[in-house]
């Protein structure tokens, strides 16, 4: 009889950091230097340790999180020359300052979202029409 040993799925620290929404360079060394199993990832998400809670609260945050907190796209950040991870404090300062590039990128992002909704509705109407024909 053979026993079915389930192989443990592991991921690189960079992948795990992305899934956790944290900046890899700011994570503890043992996290960066190891591999993370699916079970460990689930445990980190279910019951985040202090370092993970601190990172999520204060940053530095990876660009997708920075973009989301500022309400702009990642390419919008790049256009503004922001390539580094930012802390929550830096993000709040930017929001308070509300520079012209940020206003412009937010408006662009709002247009992109509006267009996405419009296309989705158009597609739904078309599908409804096709269903009726």
mmCIF file of C-alpha atoms in Angstrom:
data_model
loop_
_atom_site.group_PDB
_atom_site.id
_atom_site.type_symbol
_atom_site.label_atom_id
_atom_site.label_comp_id
_atom_site.label_asym_id
_atom_site.label_seq_id
_atom_site.Cartn_x
_atom_site.Cartn_y
_atom_site.Cartn_z
ATOM 1 C CA UNK A 1 0.000 0.000 0.000
ATOM 2 C CA UNK A 2 1.267 3.445 -0.824
ATOM 3 C CA UNK A 3 0.443 6.400 1.324
ATOM 4 C CA UNK A 4 -0.428 9.535 -0.553
ATOM 5 C CA UNK A 5 1.872 12.191 0.812
ATOM 6 C CA UNK A 6 0.538 15.594 -0.101
ATOM 7 C CA UNK A 7 3.396 17.791 -1.216
ATOM 8 C CA UNK A 8 3.543 21.119 0.522
ATOM 9 C CA UNK A 9 3.110 24.025 -1.830
ATOM 10 C CA UNK A 10 5.706 26.668 -1.156
ATOM 11 C CA UNK A 11 6.311 30.077 -2.636
ATOM 12 C CA UNK A 12 9.154 32.531 -2.783
ATOM 13 C CA UNK A 13 9.157 35.259 -0.132
ATOM 14 C CA UNK A 14 8.510 37.845 -2.892
ATOM 15 C CA UNK A 15 5.296 36.055 -3.864
ATOM 16 C CA UNK A 16 4.185 35.732 -0.252
ATOM 17 C CA UNK A 17 4.926 39.429 0.393
ATOM 18 C CA UNK A 18 2.848 40.365 -2.668
ATOM 19 C CA UNK A 19 -0.058 38.233 -1.425
ATOM 20 C CA UNK A 20 0.234 39.825 2.034
ATOM 21 C CA UNK A 21 0.393 43.318 0.501
ATOM 22 C CA UNK A 22 3.710 44.208 2.121
ATOM 23 C CA UNK A 23 7.052 45.486 0.862
ATOM 24 C CA UNK A 24 9.478 42.562 0.779
ATOM 25 C CA UNK A 25 12.551 44.622 1.708
ATOM 26 C CA UNK A 26 10.865 45.672 4.954
ATOM 27 C CA UNK A 27 10.014 42.141 6.107
ATOM 28 C CA UNK A 28 12.144 40.339 8.712
ATOM 29 C CA UNK A 29 15.274 38.543 7.440
ATOM 30 C CA UNK A 30 13.951 35.074 8.282
ATOM 31 C CA UNK A 31 10.883 35.772 6.127
ATOM 32 C CA UNK A 32 12.996 37.102 3.217
ATOM 33 C CA UNK A 33 15.479 34.229 3.354
ATOM 34 C CA UNK A 34 13.072 31.308 3.692
ATOM 35 C CA UNK A 35 10.273 29.830 1.666
ATOM 36 C CA UNK A 36 6.663 30.231 2.673
ATOM 37 C CA UNK A 37 4.203 27.361 2.566
ATOM 38 C CA UNK A 38 0.534 27.863 1.729
ATOM 39 C CA UNK A 39 -0.234 26.882 5.361
ATOM 40 C CA UNK A 40 2.191 29.510 6.716
ATOM 41 C CA UNK A 41 0.717 32.144 4.385
ATOM 42 C CA UNK A 42 -2.812 31.325 5.576
ATOM 43 C CA UNK A 43 -1.631 31.527 9.193
ATOM 44 C CA UNK A 44 0.003 34.914 8.554
ATOM 45 C CA UNK A 45 -3.223 36.191 6.996
ATOM 46 C CA UNK A 46 -5.472 34.761 9.704
ATOM 47 C CA UNK A 47 -3.365 35.902 12.650
ATOM 48 C CA UNK A 48 -0.784 38.472 11.507
ATOM 49 C CA UNK A 49 2.260 38.751 13.792
ATOM 50 C CA UNK A 50 3.280 42.156 15.159
ATOM 51 C CA UNK A 51 5.795 42.840 12.344
ATOM 52 C CA UNK A 52 3.120 42.214 9.709
ATOM 53 C CA UNK A 53 0.540 44.404 11.457
ATOM 54 C CA UNK A 54 3.141 47.193 11.774
ATOM 55 C CA UNK A 55 4.080 46.949 8.100
ATOM 56 C CA UNK A 56 0.452 47.040 7.012
ATOM 57 C CA UNK A 57 -0.253 49.985 9.298
ATOM 58 C CA UNK A 58 2.880 52.088 8.813
ATOM 59 C CA UNK A 59 4.609 50.792 5.716
ATOM 60 C CA UNK A 60 6.806 51.086 3.825
ATOM 61 C CA UNK A 61 4.134 49.920 1.392
ATOM 62 C CA UNK A 62 4.749 48.306 -2.016
ATOM 63 C CA UNK A 63 3.719 50.312 -5.078
ATOM 64 C CA UNK A 64 0.349 48.578 -5.653
ATOM 65 C CA UNK A 65 -0.652 49.509 -2.094
ATOM 66 C CA UNK A 66 0.732 53.058 -2.436
ATOM 67 C CA UNK A 67 -1.200 53.495 -5.691
ATOM 68 C CA UNK A 68 -4.381 52.173 -4.117
ATOM 69 C CA UNK A 69 -4.065 54.404 -1.024
ATOM 70 C CA UNK A 70 -3.516 57.438 -3.260
ATOM 71 C CA UNK A 71 -6.296 56.472 -5.672
ATOM 72 C CA UNK A 72 -3.995 56.363 -8.705
ATOM 73 C CA UNK A 73 -2.634 53.665 -10.995
ATOM 74 C CA UNK A 74 0.811 52.117 -10.658
ATOM 75 C CA UNK A 75 1.768 53.700 -13.989
ATOM 76 C CA UNK A 76 0.547 57.013 -12.564
ATOM 77 C CA UNK A 77 3.046 56.626 -9.732
ATOM 78 C CA UNK A 78 5.776 55.878 -12.251
ATOM 79 C CA UNK A 79 4.874 58.964 -14.290
ATOM 80 C CA UNK A 80 5.194 61.005 -11.095
ATOM 81 C CA UNK A 81 8.633 59.490 -10.528
ATOM 82 C CA UNK A 82 7.600 57.519 -7.448
ATOM 83 C CA UNK A 83 9.404 54.208 -7.677
ATOM 84 C CA UNK A 84 10.145 53.652 -3.986
ATOM 85 C CA UNK A 85 7.983 52.121 -1.312
ATOM 86 C CA UNK A 86 6.317 54.836 0.777
ATOM 87 C CA UNK A 87 5.327 54.857 4.426
ATOM 88 C CA UNK A 88 1.785 55.655 5.561
ATOM 89 C CA UNK A 89 3.150 58.973 6.853
ATOM 90 C CA UNK A 90 4.590 59.841 3.427
ATOM 91 C CA UNK A 91 1.331 58.860 1.735
ATOM 92 C CA UNK A 92 -0.697 61.006 4.152
ATOM 93 C CA UNK A 93 1.685 63.927 3.545
ATOM 94 C CA UNK A 94 1.207 63.560 -0.212
ATOM 95 C CA UNK A 95 -2.576 63.470 0.209
ATOM 96 C CA UNK A 96 -2.444 66.618 2.355
ATOM 97 C CA UNK A 97 -0.147 68.379 -0.100
ATOM 98 C CA UNK A 98 -2.275 67.158 -3.038
ATOM 99 C CA UNK A 99 0.250 68.122 -5.741
ATOM 100 C CA UNK A 100 -0.911 68.750 -9.293
ATOM 101 C CA UNK A 101 0.324 65.350 -10.559
ATOM 102 C CA UNK A 102 -1.759 63.610 -7.888
ATOM 103 C CA UNK A 103 -4.911 65.525 -8.834
ATOM 104 C CA UNK A 104 -4.289 64.718 -12.503
ATOM 105 C CA UNK A 105 -3.612 61.014 -11.912
ATOM 106 C CA UNK A 106 -6.671 60.701 -9.665
ATOM 107 C CA UNK A 107 -8.830 62.238 -12.371
ATOM 108 C CA UNK A 108 -7.300 59.878 -14.948
ATOM 109 C CA UNK A 109 -7.929 56.907 -12.672
ATOM 110 C CA UNK A 110 -11.560 58.011 -12.132
ATOM 111 C CA UNK A 111 -12.027 58.188 -15.923
ATOM 112 C CA UNK A 112 -10.500 54.725 -16.356
ATOM 113 C CA UNK A 113 -12.909 53.320 -13.750
ATOM 114 C CA UNK A 114 -15.895 55.061 -15.337
ATOM 115 C CA UNK A 115 -14.948 53.683 -18.741
ATOM 116 C CA UNK A 116 -14.560 50.166 -17.317
ATOM 117 C CA UNK A 117 -18.055 50.375 -15.802
ATOM 118 C CA UNK A 118 -19.481 51.733 -19.068
ATOM 119 C CA UNK A 119 -17.933 48.884 -21.074
ATOM 120 C CA UNK A 120 -19.155 46.305 -18.579
ATOM 121 C CA UNK A 121 -22.719 47.685 -18.792
ATOM 122 C CA UNK A 122 -22.543 47.796 -22.592
ATOM 123 C CA UNK A 123 -21.398 44.158 -22.633
ATOM 124 C CA UNK A 124 -24.227 43.175 -20.271
ATOM 125 C CA UNK A 125 -26.797 44.967 -22.448
ATOM 126 C CA UNK A 126 -25.398 43.244 -25.535
ATOM 127 C CA UNK A 127 -25.570 39.843 -23.822
ATOM 128 C CA UNK A 128 -29.159 40.552 -22.772
ATOM 129 C CA UNK A 129 -30.037 41.567 -26.330
ATOM 130 C CA UNK A 130 -28.338 38.451 -27.742
ATOM 131 C CA UNK A 131 -30.292 36.308 -25.295
ATOM 132 C CA UNK A 132 -33.566 37.874 -26.488
ATOM 133 C CA UNK A 133 -32.829 37.383 -30.199
#
